[in-house]
Coordinates of C-alpha atoms in Angstrom, one line a residue:
M1 CA 86.8 120.3 133.8
Q2 CA 88.7 117.1 132.8
P3 CA 90.3 117.1 129.4
K4 CA 88.3 115.0 126.9
L5 CA 89.5 111.6 125.9
S6 CA 88.5 110.4 122.4
V7 CA 88.1 106.6 121.8
I8 CA 88.0 105.5 118.2
I9 CA 86.8 101.9 117.7
P10 CA 87.2 100.5 114.2
C11 CA 84.8 97.6 113.9
Y12 CA 84.6 94.8 111.4
N13 CA 82.5 91.7 112.1
V14 CA 83.2 91.9 115.9
G15 CA 79.6 91.7 117.0
K16 CA 80.4 88.7 119.2
Y17 CA 83.2 90.4 121.0
L18 CA 82.4 94.1 121.0
P19 CA 80.1 94.1 124.1
R20 CA 83.0 93.1 126.2
L21 CA 85.1 96.1 125.1
L22 CA 82.2 98.5 125.4
D23 CA 81.4 97.2 128.9
S24 CA 85.0 97.7 129.9
I25 CA 84.7 101.3 128.8
L26 CA 81.4 101.9 130.5
I27 CA 83.0 101.1 133.9
Q28 CA 85.8 103.6 133.5
T29 CA 86.1 106.1 136.3
Y30 CA 87.2 108.9 134.0
D31 CA 84.3 111.2 133.2
N32 CA 85.0 113.1 130.0
V33 CA 85.0 110.6 127.2
E34 CA 83.7 110.5 123.7
I35 CA 83.3 107.2 121.8
V36 CA 83.5 107.1 118.0
C37 CA 82.5 103.6 116.7
V38 CA 83.2 103.2 113.0
D39 CA 81.5 100.2 111.4
D40 CA 83.7 99.1 108.5
G41 CA 81.0 97.5 106.4
S42 CA 80.4 94.6 108.8
T43 CA 78.2 91.7 107.6
D44 CA 77.4 90.4 111.1
N45 CA 75.5 92.1 113.9
T46 CA 78.2 94.6 114.7
K47 CA 76.1 97.6 113.7
E48 CA 73.2 96.4 115.9
V49 CA 75.5 96.1 118.9
I50 CA 76.9 99.6 118.3
D51 CA 73.3 101.0 118.2
I52 CA 72.2 99.1 121.4
Y53 CA 75.0 100.6 123.5
E54 CA 74.2 104.2 122.5
S55 CA 71.7 104.8 125.3
R56 CA 74.0 103.2 127.9
F57 CA 76.9 105.5 127.0
L58 CA 74.6 108.6 126.9
E59 CA 73.2 107.6 130.3
K60 CA 76.7 107.5 131.7
G61 CA 77.4 111.0 130.3
Y62 CA 79.8 109.9 127.5
E63 CA 79.4 111.2 124.0
Y64 CA 78.7 108.4 121.6
I65 CA 79.1 108.7 117.8
C66 CA 78.2 105.9 115.4
V67 CA 79.6 106.0 111.9
S68 CA 79.3 103.5 109.0
Q69 CA 81.3 103.1 105.9
K70 CA 81.8 100.5 103.1
N71 CA 84.4 98.0 104.0
A72 CA 87.8 99.7 103.3
G73 CA 90.1 98.5 106.1
V74 CA 91.2 99.6 109.5
C75 CA 93.3 102.6 108.3
T76 CA 90.3 104.1 106.5
A77 CA 88.1 103.5 109.5
I78 CA 90.6 105.3 111.7
N79 CA 90.7 108.2 109.3
K80 CA 86.9 108.4 109.4
G81 CA 87.0 108.5 113.2
L82 CA 89.7 111.2 113.2
Q83 CA 87.4 113.6 111.4
Y84 CA 84.9 113.4 114.4
I85 CA 87.1 113.5 117.5
R86 CA 87.3 116.6 119.7
G87 CA 89.4 115.3 122.5
K88 CA 92.8 116.4 123.8
Y89 CA 93.8 112.7 124.0
L90 CA 93.2 109.7 121.8
V91 CA 93.1 105.9 122.2
W92 CA 92.0 103.4 119.6
P93 CA 91.3 99.8 120.8
D94 CA 90.5 96.9 118.6
G95 CA 86.9 95.8 118.7
D96 CA 87.7 92.3 120.0
D97 CA 90.0 93.4 122.8
W98 CA 89.0 95.0 126.2
Y99 CA 90.4 96.9 129.2
E100 CA 91.5 95.1 132.3
D101 CA 90.6 97.7 135.0
E102 CA 88.3 100.7 135.4
N103 CA 91.0 103.2 136.2
V104 CA 93.2 102.9 133.1
F105 CA 91.8 106.0 131.3
F106 CA 92.0 108.1 134.5
D107 CA 95.6 107.0 135.2
A108 CA 96.7 107.6 131.6
I109 CA 95.3 111.1 131.3
T110 CA 96.6 112.0 134.8
A111 CA 100.1 110.9 133.7
L112 CA 100.0 113.1 130.6
E113 CA 98.5 116.1 132.4
Q114 CA 101.3 116.0 134.9
D115 CA 104.0 116.0 132.2
D116 CA 103.6 118.3 129.2
K117 CA 106.8 116.9 127.7
S118 CA 105.2 113.5 127.2
S119 CA 102.8 112.9 124.3
C120 CA 102.2 109.2 124.9
V121 CA 101.3 106.8 127.6
R122 CA 101.9 103.1 127.2
F123 CA 100.6 100.3 129.5
F124 CA 101.1 96.5 129.5
P125 CA 98.8 94.0 127.8
K126 CA 97.8 90.5 128.4
I127 CA 97.2 88.0 125.5
V128 CA 94.2 85.7 125.9
D129 CA 93.9 82.7 123.5
E130 CA 90.3 82.4 122.5
N131 CA 90.5 78.6 121.9
T132 CA 92.5 77.5 125.0
G133 CA 91.8 80.3 127.4
S134 CA 95.5 80.5 128.2
K135 CA 96.9 83.9 129.2
R136 CA 100.3 85.5 129.1
N137 CA 101.3 88.9 130.3
I138 CA 103.5 91.0 128.1
Y139 CA 106.2 93.4 129.4
Y140 CA 108.1 95.5 127.0
T141 CA 111.8 95.1 126.7
G142 CA 112.7 98.3 124.8
K143 CA 115.9 100.0 126.1
N144 CA 114.2 103.4 126.5
K145 CA 110.9 102.2 127.9
E146 CA 110.7 105.0 130.5
C147 CA 111.4 107.9 128.2
C148 CA 111.6 108.0 124.4
I149 CA 110.3 104.9 122.7
F150 CA 110.6 106.2 119.1
E151 CA 113.1 103.6 117.9
D152 CA 111.2 100.9 119.8
V153 CA 108.1 101.8 117.8
L154 CA 110.0 102.2 114.6
L155 CA 112.1 99.0 114.8
S156 CA 109.9 96.9 117.1
T157 CA 112.7 96.4 119.6
S158 CA 110.2 95.4 122.3
N159 CA 108.9 91.8 122.4
I160 CA 105.4 92.4 121.0
W161 CA 103.7 94.2 118.2
L162 CA 102.2 97.5 119.0
P163 CA 98.8 96.8 120.6
A164 CA 96.2 99.3 119.4
G165 CA 94.4 100.0 122.7
S166 CA 97.4 100.1 125.0
H167 CA 98.6 103.6 124.1
V168 CA 97.0 107.0 124.8
I169 CA 98.4 109.9 122.8
R170 CA 98.2 113.6 122.7
V171 CA 96.0 114.7 119.8
S172 CA 97.7 118.1 119.2
T173 CA 101.1 116.3 118.6
L174 CA 99.5 113.9 116.2
F175 CA 97.8 116.6 114.2
K176 CA 101.0 118.6 114.1
Y177 CA 102.2 116.1 111.6
Y178 CA 98.9 115.0 110.0
K179 CA 97.4 118.4 109.4
D180 CA 94.6 117.0 107.3
K181 CA 93.8 114.6 110.1
K182 CA 94.5 111.5 108.0
I183 CA 97.0 108.7 108.1
F184 CA 97.9 106.8 105.0
S185 CA 95.1 104.4 103.9
S186 CA 96.3 100.9 103.2
R187 CA 94.9 97.4 103.3
F188 CA 98.0 96.6 105.2
I189 CA 97.4 96.8 109.0
G190 CA 99.6 99.8 109.8
Q191 CA 97.5 102.2 111.7
N192 CA 99.2 101.8 115.0
I193 CA 102.7 102.6 113.9
Q194 CA 101.4 105.5 111.8
L195 CA 99.7 107.0 114.9
L196 CA 102.6 106.3 117.3
L197 CA 105.7 107.3 115.3
P198 CA 104.9 111.1 115.1
V199 CA 104.0 111.4 118.7
T200 CA 107.0 109.5 120.0
C201 CA 109.6 111.1 117.8
N202 CA 110.3 114.2 119.9
S203 CA 108.4 113.5 123.0
N204 CA 108.7 111.2 126.0
T205 CA 106.4 108.3 126.8
K206 CA 105.0 107.5 130.2
I207 CA 104.7 103.9 131.4
L208 CA 101.8 102.8 133.6
K209 CA 102.4 99.8 135.9
G210 CA 100.4 96.6 135.8
I211 CA 98.4 94.8 133.2
R212 CA 95.7 97.2 131.8
Y213 CA 94.6 95.8 128.4
N214 CA 93.6 92.4 127.1
I215 CA 94.4 91.2 123.6
L216 CA 92.2 88.4 122.2
E217 CA 94.2 86.0 120.1
R218 CA 91.7 84.4 117.8
K219 CA 91.5 82.6 114.5
G220 CA 90.7 85.2 111.8
S221 CA 92.1 88.2 113.6
H222 CA 93.5 90.4 110.8
H223 CA 97.0 90.8 112.3
R224 CA 97.4 87.1 113.2
M225 CA 96.2 85.3 110.0
R226 CA 98.6 83.1 108.1
K227 CA 99.2 84.3 104.6
S228 CA 100.6 82.8 101.5
F229 CA 104.3 83.4 100.9
N230 CA 103.7 86.0 98.1
T231 CA 101.1 87.8 100.2
M232 CA 103.5 87.9 103.1
L233 CA 106.1 89.4 100.9
N234 CA 103.7 92.0 99.6
N235 CA 102.5 92.9 103.1
L236 CA 106.1 93.3 104.4
L237 CA 107.0 95.5 101.6
D238 CA 103.8 97.5 102.0
A239 CA 104.7 97.9 105.7
Q240 CA 108.2 99.0 104.9
N241 CA 107.0 101.6 102.4
M242 CA 104.3 102.9 104.7
I243 CA 106.8 103.4 107.6
C244 CA 109.1 105.3 105.3
K245 CA 106.2 107.5 104.2
T246 CA 105.3 108.1 107.8
L247 CA 108.9 109.2 108.5
D248 CA 108.6 111.7 105.7
C249 CA 105.6 113.3 107.6
I250 CA 107.9 114.1 110.5
Y251 CA 109.2 117.3 109.0
D252 CA 111.3 118.3 112.0
L253 CA 113.3 115.1 112.0
D254 CA 116.9 115.6 111.0
K255 CA 117.4 114.7 107.3
I256 CA 120.5 112.6 107.9
E257 CA 118.9 110.8 110.8
K258 CA 115.8 110.2 108.7
K259 CA 117.9 108.7 105.9
N260 CA 119.7 106.4 108.4
L261 CA 116.4 105.3 109.9
K262 CA 115.0 104.4 106.5
Y263 CA 118.0 102.3 105.8
K264 CA 117.6 100.5 109.2
I265 CA 113.9 99.8 108.3
K266 CA 114.8 98.4 104.9
E267 CA 117.6 96.3 106.4
R268 CA 115.2 95.0 109.1
Y269 CA 112.5 94.0 106.6
Y270 CA 115.1 92.3 104.4
T271 CA 116.1 90.2 107.4
I272 CA 112.5 89.4 108.3
I273 CA 111.8 88.2 104.7
M274 CA 114.9 85.9 104.8
K275 CA 113.9 84.5 108.2
R276 CA 110.4 83.7 107.0
S277 CA 111.6 82.1 103.8
F278 CA 111.5 78.6 105.4
S279 CA 112.6 76.6 102.4
S280 CA 115.4 77.0 99.9
F281 CA 112.9 77.7 97.2
H282 CA 111.3 80.5 99.2
I283 CA 114.7 81.9 100.1
I284 CA 115.6 82.3 96.4
T285 CA 112.1 83.6 95.6
G286 CA 112.2 86.0 98.5
F287 CA 115.6 87.3 97.6
K288 CA 114.8 87.8 93.9
Y289 CA 111.5 89.5 94.8
Y290 CA 113.2 91.8 97.2
L291 CA 115.9 92.8 94.6
K292 CA 113.2 93.2 91.9
K293 CA 111.4 95.7 94.1
K294 CA 114.7 97.5 94.6
V295 CA 114.1 97.7 98.3
L296 CA 117.7 98.0 99.5
K297 CA 119.0 101.1 97.7

């Protein structure tokens, strides 16, 4: 029997977009799949869409679990889903994105089953602008894109953020570090790096060829919204602290290496804040804010 793939879908006000994602999962050629849809307190018709698709997935032979919670953010929704999964492998697409072809699950699981030294599969996304319809393919430029991508994940050395649905990971490796089956809950959108860092630290990553995932770039997407300068500072500092806490969970990472990596993270976020401080006032404000928080120690 094929190993089970768990699909956690955190959903918040994506009723307009969710059918496209669910349809792209329904046409997958891989047979052993469980879907866990977590409605994060949506105020639109997201819950109705989730309920409508239940019979379609059951007819296909996929397990389908619907969970609701009060709005608490993506990380909390992921944690809710992690309590339900029973699969050997895990993927967690955003509710407004979708898969490009019907073989991506099959190819990803096959790659991992053929190499027990790998705990992650990465495939390439395409960004689709909702307003203009323009499309651009993304290919990673990380130095070690065919083996260990740990520092690529940690320091974002590739040319794109970490898309949620374009990685499939080995659950046993994830839960080796998160024994309570929970990542850190935060309003900052940091679930992807929290899920990927532990599984890429001491394991190889396989790369699938071709464009396999579509990212919808839309006004209002949580990871693309423009923020005030102070909010941006807070988010960056939250991100930095969350990454350092995630590194602490990797108990078998050398202490000296961990310390050096934390310094690289702090140095990187200091640089980001300075670059985003687009006026002299913001430069001074950002610098003082950074020192006040005692980030660079």
